[in-house]
Coordinates of C-alpha atoms in Angstrom, one line a residue:
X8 CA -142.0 -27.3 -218.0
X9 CA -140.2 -24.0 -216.0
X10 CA -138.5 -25.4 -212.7
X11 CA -140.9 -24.5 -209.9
X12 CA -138.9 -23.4 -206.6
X13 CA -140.1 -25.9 -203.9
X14 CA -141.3 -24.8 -200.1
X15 CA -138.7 -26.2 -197.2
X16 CA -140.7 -26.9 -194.6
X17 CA -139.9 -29.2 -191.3
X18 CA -137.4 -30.5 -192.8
X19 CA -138.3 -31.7 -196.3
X20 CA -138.6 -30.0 -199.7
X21 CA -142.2 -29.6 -200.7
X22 CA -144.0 -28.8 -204.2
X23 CA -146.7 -25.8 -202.8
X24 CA -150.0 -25.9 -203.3
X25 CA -150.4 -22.4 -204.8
X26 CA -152.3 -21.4 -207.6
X27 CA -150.2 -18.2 -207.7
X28 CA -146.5 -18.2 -208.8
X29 CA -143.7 -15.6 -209.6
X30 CA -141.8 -15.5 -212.6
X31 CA -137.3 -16.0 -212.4
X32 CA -135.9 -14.5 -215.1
X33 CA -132.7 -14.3 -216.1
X34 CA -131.7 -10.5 -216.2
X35 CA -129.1 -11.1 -219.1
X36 CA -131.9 -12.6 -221.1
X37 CA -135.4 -12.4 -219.7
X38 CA -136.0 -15.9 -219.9
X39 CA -138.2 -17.4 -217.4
X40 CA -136.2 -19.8 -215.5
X41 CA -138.2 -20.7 -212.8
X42 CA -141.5 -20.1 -211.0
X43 CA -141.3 -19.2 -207.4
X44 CA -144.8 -19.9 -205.6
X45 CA -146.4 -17.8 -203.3
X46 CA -146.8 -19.7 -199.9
X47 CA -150.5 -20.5 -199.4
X48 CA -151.9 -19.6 -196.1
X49 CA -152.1 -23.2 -194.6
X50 CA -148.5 -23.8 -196.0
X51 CA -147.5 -20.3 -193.9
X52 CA -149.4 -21.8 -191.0
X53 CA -147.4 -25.4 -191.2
X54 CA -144.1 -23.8 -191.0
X55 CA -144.6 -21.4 -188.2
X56 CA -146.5 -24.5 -186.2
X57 CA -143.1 -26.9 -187.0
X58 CA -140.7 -24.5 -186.4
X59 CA -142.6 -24.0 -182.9
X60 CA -142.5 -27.3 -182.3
X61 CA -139.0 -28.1 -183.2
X62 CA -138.0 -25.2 -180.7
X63 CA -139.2 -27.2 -178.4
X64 CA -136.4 -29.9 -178.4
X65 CA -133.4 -27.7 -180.4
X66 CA -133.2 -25.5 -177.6
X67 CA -132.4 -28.3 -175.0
X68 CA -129.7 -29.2 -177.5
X69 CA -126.0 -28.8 -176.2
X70 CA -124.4 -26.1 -177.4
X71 CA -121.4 -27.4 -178.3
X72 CA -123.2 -29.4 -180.8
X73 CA -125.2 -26.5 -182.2
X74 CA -121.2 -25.3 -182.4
X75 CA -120.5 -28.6 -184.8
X76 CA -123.3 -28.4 -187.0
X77 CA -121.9 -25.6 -188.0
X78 CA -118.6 -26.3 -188.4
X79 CA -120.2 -29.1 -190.6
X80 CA -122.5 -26.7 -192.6
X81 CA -119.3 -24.5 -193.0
X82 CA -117.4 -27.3 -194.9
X83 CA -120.3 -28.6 -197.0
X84 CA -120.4 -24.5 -198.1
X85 CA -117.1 -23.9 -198.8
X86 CA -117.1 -27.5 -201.2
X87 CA -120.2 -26.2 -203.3
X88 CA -118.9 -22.7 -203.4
X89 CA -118.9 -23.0 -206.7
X90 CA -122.1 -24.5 -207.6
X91 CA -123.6 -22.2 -205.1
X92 CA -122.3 -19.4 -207.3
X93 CA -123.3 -20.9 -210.6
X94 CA -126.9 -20.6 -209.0
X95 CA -126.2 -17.0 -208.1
X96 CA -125.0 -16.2 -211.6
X97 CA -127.8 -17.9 -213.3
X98 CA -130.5 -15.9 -211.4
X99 CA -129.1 -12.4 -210.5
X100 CA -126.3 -12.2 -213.1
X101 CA -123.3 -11.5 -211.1
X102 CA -120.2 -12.5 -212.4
X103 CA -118.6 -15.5 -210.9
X104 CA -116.2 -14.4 -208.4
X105 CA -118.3 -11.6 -207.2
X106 CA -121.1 -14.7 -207.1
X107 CA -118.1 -16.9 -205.4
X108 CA -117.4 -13.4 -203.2
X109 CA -121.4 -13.7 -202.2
X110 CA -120.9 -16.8 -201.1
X111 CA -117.7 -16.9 -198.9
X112 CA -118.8 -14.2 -197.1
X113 CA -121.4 -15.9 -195.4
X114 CA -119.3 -18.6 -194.7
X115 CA -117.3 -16.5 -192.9
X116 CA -120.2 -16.1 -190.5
X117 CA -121.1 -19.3 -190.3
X118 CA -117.4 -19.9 -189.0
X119 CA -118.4 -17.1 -186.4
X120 CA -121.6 -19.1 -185.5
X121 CA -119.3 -22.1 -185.1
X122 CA -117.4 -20.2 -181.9
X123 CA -121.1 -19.9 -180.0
X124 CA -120.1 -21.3 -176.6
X125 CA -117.7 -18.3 -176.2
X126 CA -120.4 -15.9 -177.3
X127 CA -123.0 -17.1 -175.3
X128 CA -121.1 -17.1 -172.1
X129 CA -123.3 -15.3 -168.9
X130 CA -121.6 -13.7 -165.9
X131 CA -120.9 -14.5 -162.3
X132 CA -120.8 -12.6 -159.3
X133 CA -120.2 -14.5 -156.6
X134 CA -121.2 -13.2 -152.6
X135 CA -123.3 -9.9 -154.1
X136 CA -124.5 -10.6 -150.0
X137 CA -123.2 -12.9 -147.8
X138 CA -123.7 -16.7 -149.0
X139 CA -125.7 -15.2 -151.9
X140 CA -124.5 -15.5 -155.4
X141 CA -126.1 -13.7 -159.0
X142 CA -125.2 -15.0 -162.5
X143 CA -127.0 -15.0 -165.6
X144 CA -127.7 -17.3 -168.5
X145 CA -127.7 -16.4 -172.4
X146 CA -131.0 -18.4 -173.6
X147 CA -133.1 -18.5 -177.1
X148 CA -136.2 -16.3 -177.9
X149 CA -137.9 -19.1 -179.7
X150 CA -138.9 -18.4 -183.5
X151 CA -137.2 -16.0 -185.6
X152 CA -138.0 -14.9 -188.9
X153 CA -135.8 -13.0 -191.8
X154 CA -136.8 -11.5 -195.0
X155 CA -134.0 -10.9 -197.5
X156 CA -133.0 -9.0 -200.6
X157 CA -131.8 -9.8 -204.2
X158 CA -128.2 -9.0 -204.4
X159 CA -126.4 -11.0 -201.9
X160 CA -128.6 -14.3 -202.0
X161 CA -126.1 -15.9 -200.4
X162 CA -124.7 -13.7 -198.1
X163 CA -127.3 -12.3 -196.6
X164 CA -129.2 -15.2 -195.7
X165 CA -126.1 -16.6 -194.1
X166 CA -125.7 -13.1 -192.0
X167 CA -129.0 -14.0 -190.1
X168 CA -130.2 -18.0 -189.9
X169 CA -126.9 -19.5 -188.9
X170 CA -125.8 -17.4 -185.8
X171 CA -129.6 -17.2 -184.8
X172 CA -130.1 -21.1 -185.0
X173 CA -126.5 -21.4 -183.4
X174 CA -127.9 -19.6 -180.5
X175 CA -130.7 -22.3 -180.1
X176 CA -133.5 -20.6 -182.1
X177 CA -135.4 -22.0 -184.7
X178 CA -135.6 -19.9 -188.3
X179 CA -138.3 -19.2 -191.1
X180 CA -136.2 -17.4 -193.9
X181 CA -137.9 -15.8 -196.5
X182 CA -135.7 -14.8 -199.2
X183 CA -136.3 -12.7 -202.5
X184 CA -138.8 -13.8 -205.2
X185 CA -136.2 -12.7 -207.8
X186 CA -133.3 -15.2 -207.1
X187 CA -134.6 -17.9 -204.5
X188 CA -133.4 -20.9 -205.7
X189 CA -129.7 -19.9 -204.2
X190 CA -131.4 -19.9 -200.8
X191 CA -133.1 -23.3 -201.6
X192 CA -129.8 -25.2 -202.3
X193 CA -128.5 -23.4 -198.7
X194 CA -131.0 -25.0 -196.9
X195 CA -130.5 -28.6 -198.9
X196 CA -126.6 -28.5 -197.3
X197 CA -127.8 -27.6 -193.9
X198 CA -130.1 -29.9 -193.9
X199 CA -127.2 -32.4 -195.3
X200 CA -125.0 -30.9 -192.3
X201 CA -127.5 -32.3 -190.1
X202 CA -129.7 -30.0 -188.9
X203 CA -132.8 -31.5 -187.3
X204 CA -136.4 -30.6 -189.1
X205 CA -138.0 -27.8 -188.7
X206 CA -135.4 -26.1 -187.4
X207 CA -135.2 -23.9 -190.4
X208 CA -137.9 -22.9 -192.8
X209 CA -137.6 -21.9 -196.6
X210 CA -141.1 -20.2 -197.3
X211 CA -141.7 -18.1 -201.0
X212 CA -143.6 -15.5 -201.7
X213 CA -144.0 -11.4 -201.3
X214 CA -145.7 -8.8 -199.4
X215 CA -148.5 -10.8 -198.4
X216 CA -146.3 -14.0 -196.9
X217 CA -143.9 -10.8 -194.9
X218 CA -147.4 -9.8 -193.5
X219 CA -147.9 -13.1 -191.8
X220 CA -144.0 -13.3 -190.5
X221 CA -144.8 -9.8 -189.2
X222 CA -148.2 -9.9 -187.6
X223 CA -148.1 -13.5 -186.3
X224 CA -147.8 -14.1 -182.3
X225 CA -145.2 -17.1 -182.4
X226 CA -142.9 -15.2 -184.3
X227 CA -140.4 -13.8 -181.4
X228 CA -137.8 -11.9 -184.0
X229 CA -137.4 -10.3 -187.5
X230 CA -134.2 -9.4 -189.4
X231 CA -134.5 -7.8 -192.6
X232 CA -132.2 -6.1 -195.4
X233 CA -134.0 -4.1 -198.0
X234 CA -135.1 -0.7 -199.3
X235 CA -135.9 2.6 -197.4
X236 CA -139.5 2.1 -197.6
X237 CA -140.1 -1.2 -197.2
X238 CA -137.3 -1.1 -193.7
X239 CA -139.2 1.4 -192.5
X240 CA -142.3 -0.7 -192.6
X241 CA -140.8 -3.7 -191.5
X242 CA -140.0 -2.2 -188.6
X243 CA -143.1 -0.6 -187.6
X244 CA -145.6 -3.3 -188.3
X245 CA -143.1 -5.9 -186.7
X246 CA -142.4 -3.5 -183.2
X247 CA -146.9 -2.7 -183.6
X248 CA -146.9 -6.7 -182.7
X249 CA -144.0 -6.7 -180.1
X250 CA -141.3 -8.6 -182.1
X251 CA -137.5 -7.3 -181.6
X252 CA -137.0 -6.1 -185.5
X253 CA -133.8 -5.2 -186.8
X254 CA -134.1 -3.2 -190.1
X255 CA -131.4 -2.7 -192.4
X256 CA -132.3 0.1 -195.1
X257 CA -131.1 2.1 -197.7
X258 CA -127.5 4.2 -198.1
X259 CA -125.4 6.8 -199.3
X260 CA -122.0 6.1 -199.1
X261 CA -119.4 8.7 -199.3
X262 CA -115.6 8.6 -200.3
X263 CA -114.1 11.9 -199.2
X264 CA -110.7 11.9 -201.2
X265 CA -107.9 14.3 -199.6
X266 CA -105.2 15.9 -201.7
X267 CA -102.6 14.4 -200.2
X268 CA -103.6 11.0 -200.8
X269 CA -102.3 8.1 -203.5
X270 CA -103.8 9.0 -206.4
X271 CA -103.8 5.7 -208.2
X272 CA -105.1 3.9 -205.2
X273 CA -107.6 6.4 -205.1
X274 CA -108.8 5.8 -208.8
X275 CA -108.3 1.9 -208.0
X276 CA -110.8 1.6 -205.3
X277 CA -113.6 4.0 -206.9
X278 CA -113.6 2.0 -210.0
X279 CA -114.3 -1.0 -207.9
X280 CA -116.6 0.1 -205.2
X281 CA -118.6 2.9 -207.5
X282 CA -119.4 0.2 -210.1
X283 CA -119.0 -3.3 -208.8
X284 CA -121.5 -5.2 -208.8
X285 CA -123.3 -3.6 -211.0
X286 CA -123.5 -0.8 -207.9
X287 CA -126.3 -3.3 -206.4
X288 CA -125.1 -3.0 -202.8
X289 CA -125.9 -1.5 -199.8
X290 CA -121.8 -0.6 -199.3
X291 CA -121.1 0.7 -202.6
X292 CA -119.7 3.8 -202.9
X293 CA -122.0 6.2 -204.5
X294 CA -120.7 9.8 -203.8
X295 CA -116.9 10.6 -204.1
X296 CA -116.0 14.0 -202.4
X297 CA -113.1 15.4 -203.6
X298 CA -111.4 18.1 -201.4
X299 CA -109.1 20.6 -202.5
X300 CA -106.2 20.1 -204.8
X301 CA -107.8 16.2 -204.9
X302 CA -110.3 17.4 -207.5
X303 CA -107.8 17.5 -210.8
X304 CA -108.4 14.1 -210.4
X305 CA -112.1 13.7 -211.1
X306 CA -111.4 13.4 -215.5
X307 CA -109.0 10.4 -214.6
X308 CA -111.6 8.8 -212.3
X309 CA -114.0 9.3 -215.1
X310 CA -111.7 8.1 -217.4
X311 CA -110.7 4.5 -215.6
X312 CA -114.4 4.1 -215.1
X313 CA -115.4 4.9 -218.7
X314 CA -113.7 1.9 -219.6
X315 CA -115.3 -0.6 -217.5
X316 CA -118.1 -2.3 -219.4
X317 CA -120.8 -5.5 -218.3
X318 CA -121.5 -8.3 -219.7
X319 CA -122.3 -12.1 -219.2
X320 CA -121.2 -14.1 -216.5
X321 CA -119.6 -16.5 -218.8
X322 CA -117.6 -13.5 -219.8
X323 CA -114.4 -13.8 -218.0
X324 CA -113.7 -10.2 -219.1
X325 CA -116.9 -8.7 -218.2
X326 CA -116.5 -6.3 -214.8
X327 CA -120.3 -6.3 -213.6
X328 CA -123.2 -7.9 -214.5
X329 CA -127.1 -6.7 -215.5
X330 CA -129.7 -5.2 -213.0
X331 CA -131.9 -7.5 -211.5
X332 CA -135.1 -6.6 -213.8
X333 CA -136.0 -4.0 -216.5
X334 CA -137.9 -2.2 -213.8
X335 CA -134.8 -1.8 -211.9
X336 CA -132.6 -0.5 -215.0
X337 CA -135.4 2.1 -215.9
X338 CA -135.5 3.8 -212.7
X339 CA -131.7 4.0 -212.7
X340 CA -132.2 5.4 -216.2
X341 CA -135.3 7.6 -215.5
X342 CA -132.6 9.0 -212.4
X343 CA -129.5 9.6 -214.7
X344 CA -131.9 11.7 -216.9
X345 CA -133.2 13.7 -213.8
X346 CA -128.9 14.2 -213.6
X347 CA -128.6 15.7 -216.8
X348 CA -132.0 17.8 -216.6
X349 CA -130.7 19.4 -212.4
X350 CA -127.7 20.4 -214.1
X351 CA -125.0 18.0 -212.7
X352 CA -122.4 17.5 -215.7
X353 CA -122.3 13.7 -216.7
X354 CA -118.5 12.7 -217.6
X355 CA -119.8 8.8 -218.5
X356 CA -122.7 8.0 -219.6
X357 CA -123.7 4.7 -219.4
X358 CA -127.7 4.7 -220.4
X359 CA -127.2 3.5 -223.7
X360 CA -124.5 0.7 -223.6
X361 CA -125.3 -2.2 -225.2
X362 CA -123.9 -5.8 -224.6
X363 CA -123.4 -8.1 -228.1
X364 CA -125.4 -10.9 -228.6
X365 CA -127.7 -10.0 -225.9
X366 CA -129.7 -7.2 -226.7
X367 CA -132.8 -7.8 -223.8
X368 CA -130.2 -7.8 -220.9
X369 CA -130.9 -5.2 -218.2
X370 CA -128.0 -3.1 -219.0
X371 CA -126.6 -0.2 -217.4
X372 CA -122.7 1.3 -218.0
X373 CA -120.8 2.9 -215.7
X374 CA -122.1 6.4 -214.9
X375 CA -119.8 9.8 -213.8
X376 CA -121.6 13.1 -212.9
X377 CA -119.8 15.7 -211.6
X378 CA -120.6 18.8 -210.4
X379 CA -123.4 17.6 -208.3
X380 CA -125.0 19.6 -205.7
X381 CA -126.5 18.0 -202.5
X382 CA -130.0 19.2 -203.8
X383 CA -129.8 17.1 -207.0
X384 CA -132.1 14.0 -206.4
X385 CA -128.7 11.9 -208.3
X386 CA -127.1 12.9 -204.7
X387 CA -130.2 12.6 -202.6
X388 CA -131.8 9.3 -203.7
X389 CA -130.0 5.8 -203.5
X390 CA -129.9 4.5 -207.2
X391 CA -128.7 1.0 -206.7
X392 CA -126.6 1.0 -209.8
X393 CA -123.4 1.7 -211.7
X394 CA -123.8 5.3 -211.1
X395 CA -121.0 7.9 -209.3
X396 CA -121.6 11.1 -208.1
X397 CA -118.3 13.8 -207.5
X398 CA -118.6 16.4 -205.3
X399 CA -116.1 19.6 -204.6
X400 CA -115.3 20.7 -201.0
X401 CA -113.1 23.0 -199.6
X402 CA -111.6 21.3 -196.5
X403 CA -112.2 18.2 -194.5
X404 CA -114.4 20.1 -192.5
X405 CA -116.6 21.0 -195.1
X406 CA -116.4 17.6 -196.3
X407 CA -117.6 16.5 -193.5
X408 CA -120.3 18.3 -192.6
X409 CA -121.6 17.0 -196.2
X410 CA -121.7 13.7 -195.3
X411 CA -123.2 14.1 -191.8
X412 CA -125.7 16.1 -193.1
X413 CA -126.8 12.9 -195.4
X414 CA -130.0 11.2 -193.8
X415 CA -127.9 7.7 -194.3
X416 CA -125.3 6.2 -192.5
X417 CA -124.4 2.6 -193.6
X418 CA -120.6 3.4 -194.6
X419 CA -118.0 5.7 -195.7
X420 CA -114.4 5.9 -196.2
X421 CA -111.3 8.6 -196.6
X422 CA -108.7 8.3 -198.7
X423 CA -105.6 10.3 -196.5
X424 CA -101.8 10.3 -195.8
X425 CA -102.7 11.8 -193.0
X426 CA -103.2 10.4 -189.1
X427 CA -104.3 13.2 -188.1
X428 CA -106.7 13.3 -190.7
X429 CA -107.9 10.2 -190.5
X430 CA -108.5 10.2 -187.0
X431 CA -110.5 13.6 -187.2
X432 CA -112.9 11.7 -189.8
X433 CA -113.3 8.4 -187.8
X434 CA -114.1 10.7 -184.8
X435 CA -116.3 13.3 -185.8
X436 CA -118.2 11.2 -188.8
X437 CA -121.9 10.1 -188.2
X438 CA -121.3 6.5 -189.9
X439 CA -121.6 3.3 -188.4
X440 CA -118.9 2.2 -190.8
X441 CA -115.7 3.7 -191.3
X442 CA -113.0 3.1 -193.6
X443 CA -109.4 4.5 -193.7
X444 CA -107.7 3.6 -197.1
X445 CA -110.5 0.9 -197.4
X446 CA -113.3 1.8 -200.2
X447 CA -115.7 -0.7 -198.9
X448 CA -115.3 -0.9 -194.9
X449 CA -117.6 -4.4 -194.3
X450 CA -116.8 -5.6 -191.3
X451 CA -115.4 -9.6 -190.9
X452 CA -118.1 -11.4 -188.5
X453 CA -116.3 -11.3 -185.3
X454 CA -117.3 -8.1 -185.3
X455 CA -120.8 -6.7 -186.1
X456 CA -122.3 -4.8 -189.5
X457 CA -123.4 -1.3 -187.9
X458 CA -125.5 0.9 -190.3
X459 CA -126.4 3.7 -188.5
X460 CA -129.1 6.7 -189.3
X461 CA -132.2 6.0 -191.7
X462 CA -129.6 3.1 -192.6
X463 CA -130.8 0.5 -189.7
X464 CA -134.0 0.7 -187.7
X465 CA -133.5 -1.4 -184.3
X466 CA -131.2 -1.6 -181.5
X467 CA -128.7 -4.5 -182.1
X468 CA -126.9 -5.0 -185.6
X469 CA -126.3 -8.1 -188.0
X470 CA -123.7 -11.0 -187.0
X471 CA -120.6 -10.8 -184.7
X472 CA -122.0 -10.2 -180.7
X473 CA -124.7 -8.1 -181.1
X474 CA -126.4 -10.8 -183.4
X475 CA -126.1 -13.2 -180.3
X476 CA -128.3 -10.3 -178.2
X477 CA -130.7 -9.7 -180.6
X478 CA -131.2 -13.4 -180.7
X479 CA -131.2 -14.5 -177.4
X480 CA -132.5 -13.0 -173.9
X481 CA -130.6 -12.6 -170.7
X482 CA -131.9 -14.5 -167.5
X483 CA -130.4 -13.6 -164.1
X484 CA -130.2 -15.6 -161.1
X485 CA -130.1 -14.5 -157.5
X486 CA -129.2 -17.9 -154.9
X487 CA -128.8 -18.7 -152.0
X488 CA -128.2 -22.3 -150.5
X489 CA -129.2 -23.3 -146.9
X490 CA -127.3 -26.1 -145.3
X491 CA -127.7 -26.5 -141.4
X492 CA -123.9 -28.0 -140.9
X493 CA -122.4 -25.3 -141.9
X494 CA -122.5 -22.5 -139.3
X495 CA -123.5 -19.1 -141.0
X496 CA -121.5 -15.9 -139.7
X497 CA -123.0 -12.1 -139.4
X498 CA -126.0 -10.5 -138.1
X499 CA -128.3 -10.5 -141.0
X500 CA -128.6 -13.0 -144.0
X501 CA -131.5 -11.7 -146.1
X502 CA -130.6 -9.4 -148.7
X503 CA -132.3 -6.0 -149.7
X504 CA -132.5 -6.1 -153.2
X505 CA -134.6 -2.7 -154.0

C-alpha cells in the first residue's frame, strides 16, 4: 500500500479519518509515493481546541526553558540533517546539498529562537512622576497558524513555528500537499526535543483546511509564504477576521551588472542564482540588467549557463533538480514560448532537454532571453524556474529606475567596483533586500527577511526581531507603591497621564 502522511495532533501522530487524500509524486518519476489526507473537519476542530488548551500552560512556561528546547531541537536537526534531506530529495527533487542547504537554514533560526530571553526583553522607566514607575512586558498572542510552500519544506517551516513557539505561543503548521512528509519528520524531532503536546500541530490538506486557519476565532496569527494570488488572499481573508497576517508573495529579482565589475564573478553568481534550484525560489535571480559596456558579456553568461543541465538527486553531477509537477513545468514552458512569440531573443533554450533514463521527469534546462523588454510577460510575470531574462540600460540610473518600477520587491543585488556605486543603489533602490557583490542577499536570522512591495503583505517580517513582534504583544505597566513609613516629598503625587 502507498505511505499515507499521518495528522500530528496534541502531541501524537494520528492516521486521519478522511475519505479524501492527495497524491506525492515524485517529480523525477511521477510515481505516487505517498497520500497526503485532507484534514476532516472534526480533525481541524481537535487541533485548534488542543493547541488552545496547551496555550494555556506553555505560556506560563519559563522562558529560559522555552530557550533549551530549542537548543535541544537545534541539535537533534543538525544530527538528521541528512535524513531530513533525503526526505526533501525524495519528494521535491532537489539535489542533496541544496536539500542539506534547505535544511541548515532553518536551523539557523532555530539557533536564533534559542537566544529568546534577550529578544523578549521589555523596557523600564523608572520615576516617569514622582514614586511612579512604567515598564512593559513582551507576552504571547495565544494560537498561531502558518501555511507553507513546496520548495523549502524545511526551511520555511522552521522560519515561522520555532521563534513563534519560542516566544510562548502554541503553532498549527500546515505545510504543502506536495512534499509534507519533510514537515512530518520536523515535528517527530521536536516532539523528541521535548516539546509538550499540543504545542504544535501538523494538519494536511488545501484550500479548504487554510479556510478554517483563516476564518476561525482562536486563531490569533497567520504566516504564510506562497504565490501572488494566493498572498494576496491570505491576507485579506485573515485581516476580514482580525488576525495579524504576514504574507510573503511573489518576486522579481534583479541583478544590475556594472561595467566595471569582475566579470567572472559576475558569470559565477548568475549561473548559480538564475538557475539553482531549479529557479524554484522566491530569491532567485530572474532578470540580469546589464549596463553599459557590461553587456559584451551577456553570450558568456549564456554560454556558462548553457552548460548547466538537471538531473536526479542521486546524480552527484546533476546542478538542479525537476519542477515540482508537470503543471508547474508546462506553465514555465507555455511562458518561454510567449518569449519567443513577444520577440525577446532566446540564447538557451531549455524546453526540450531531456534527462536519460528518466523520460516522465518534470524537466526544464536552463533558459537565456535577451533582448527583453519590460512589457514582455517573460519580464513581467514570476516563472519559478530555470529561466533568465537580460536587459540593456544605459546608466545606473536608468537601471534603476527599471527595477523600482517592478511591482515586486523581495531582493536584488549589484555587481560594482564601485562605493560610490553601490551606495547610490542600496540608497535609492525600492527592495527590501539588497545585495552588494552578493547574488542572493538572504539575510542570517539575527536579522529579519524583508520583502517589500506586492512581495510581503503585513507589517512585521519573518524571523530575527520583527518575528518576536509579530508574535507576541506589548503590555505596559504604570505603578505606583504606597507605604506610610516612608515620608513622600512634593506637592502633588497623582500623575496626569492624558
Amino acid at each position: 500500500m502507498t505511505h499515507q502522511v499521518q495528522l500530528f495532533i496534541n502531541g501524537e501522530f494520528v492516521p486521519s479519518k478522511s475519505d479524501r487524500f492527495i497524491p506525492v509524486t515524485d517529480p523525477a518519476t511521477q510515481e505516487v509515493i505517498a497520500q497526503v489526507p485532507c484534514t476532516t473537519a472534526d480533525e481541524m476542530a481537535f487541533a485548534i481546541a488542543s493547541a488552545k488548551e496547551a496555550f494555556k500552560s506553555w505560556k506560563e512556561v519559563p522562558v529560559s526553558e522555552r530557550a533549551r528546547l530549542m537548543m535541544r531541537f537545534a541539535h537533534l536537526l543538525k544530527e538528521h540533517q541528512t535524513e531530513i534531506a533525503e526526505i526533501i530529495c525524495r519528494e521535491l527533487g532537489k539535489t542533496v546539498e541544496d536539500a542539506k542547504g534547505d535544511v541548515w537554514r532553518g536551523i539557523e533560526v532555530v539557533e536564533q529562537a534559542a537566544n529568546i530571553p534577550s529578544l523578549m526583553m521589555g523596557e523600564t522607566v523608572e520615576n516617569v512622576a514622582r514614586s511612579i514607575d512604567t515598564y512593559s512586558y513582551i507576552q504571547p498572542l495565544g494560537v498561531c497558524a502558518g501555511i507553507t510552500p513546496f520548495n523549502f519544506p524545511a526551511m520555511i517551516p522552521l522560519w515561522m513555528f520555532p521563534m513563534a513557539i519560542a516566544c510562548g505561543n502554541t503553532f498549527i503548521l500546515k505545510p504543502s500537499e506536495q512534499d509534507p512528509m519533510t514537515v512530518n519528520k520536523i515535528a517527530e524531532l521536536f516532539a523528541l526535543a521535548g516539546a509538550p503536546a499540543g504545542v504544535l500541530q501538523v494538519v494536511h490538506g488545501n484550500k479548504e483546511q487554510v479556510d478554517v486557519l483563516l476564518r476561525h476565532p482562536d486563531i490569533k496569527a497567520i504566516s504564510f509564504v506562497g504565490s501572488v494570488n494566493v498572498g494576496q488572499y491570505i491576507y485579506k481573508t485573515g485581516t476580514d477576521h482580525l488576525k495579524r497576517v504576514q504574507a510573503f508573495a511573489g518576486a522579481k529579482n534583479h541583478m544590475v551588472i556594472m561595467p566595471d565589475a569582475n566579470k567572472q564573478q559576475v558569470i559565477n553568481a548568475l549561473v548559480g542564482a538564475s538557475v539553482g534550484a531549479a529557479g524554484q525560489r522566491c530569491m532567485a535571480i530572474s532578470v540580469a540588467v546589464f549596463v553599459g559596456d557590461s553587456q559584451q558579456w551577456i553570450p558568456e553568461v549564456a554560454a556558462a549557463i548553457a552548460k548547466v543541465r538537471p538531473g536526479v538527486y542521486t546524480d552527484p553531477d546533476a546542478a538542479y533538480g525537476p519542477q515540482i509537477s508537470p503543471q508547474a513545468k508546462a506553465r514555465i514552458l507555455s511562458l518561454i514560448e510567449q518569449g519567443k512569440v513577444e520577440g525577446a531573443t532566446c540564447l538557451v533554450d531549455g524546453s526540450a532537454v531531456q534527462v536519460p533514463g528518466y523520460p516522465n521527469g518534470n524537466w526544464v534546462g536552463p533558459t537565456v532571453f535577451s533582448d527583453v523588454t519590460p512589457e514582455m510577460t517573460i519580464y513581467k510575470e514570476e516563472i519559478f524556474g530555470p529561466v533568465l531574462a537580460t536587459v540593456n540600460a544605459a546608466s545606473l540610473d536608468e537601471a534603476i529606475e527599471l527595477v523600482n518600477n517592478s511591482p515586486y520587491g523581495n531582493g536584488t543585488s549589484i555587481f560594482t567596483a564601485s562605493g560610490a556605486a553601490a551606495r547610490k543603489y542600496q540608497h535609492e533602490i525600492e527592495v527590501g533586500q539588497v545585495g552588494i557583490n552578493i547574488p542572493i542577499p538572504v539575510p542570517l536570522p539575527f536579522f529579519s527577511f524583508t520583502g517589500w512591495k506586492g512581495s510581503f503583505y503585513g507589517d512585521q517580517h519573518a524571523y530575527g526581531k520583527q518575528a518576536v513582534r509579530f508574535y507576541t504583544e506589548t503590555k505596559t505597566i504604570t505603578a505606583r507603591w504606597f507605604d506610610d513609613s516612608i515620608p513622600v516629598s512634593g506637592p502633588n503625587m497623582s500623575i496626569n497621564l492624558r
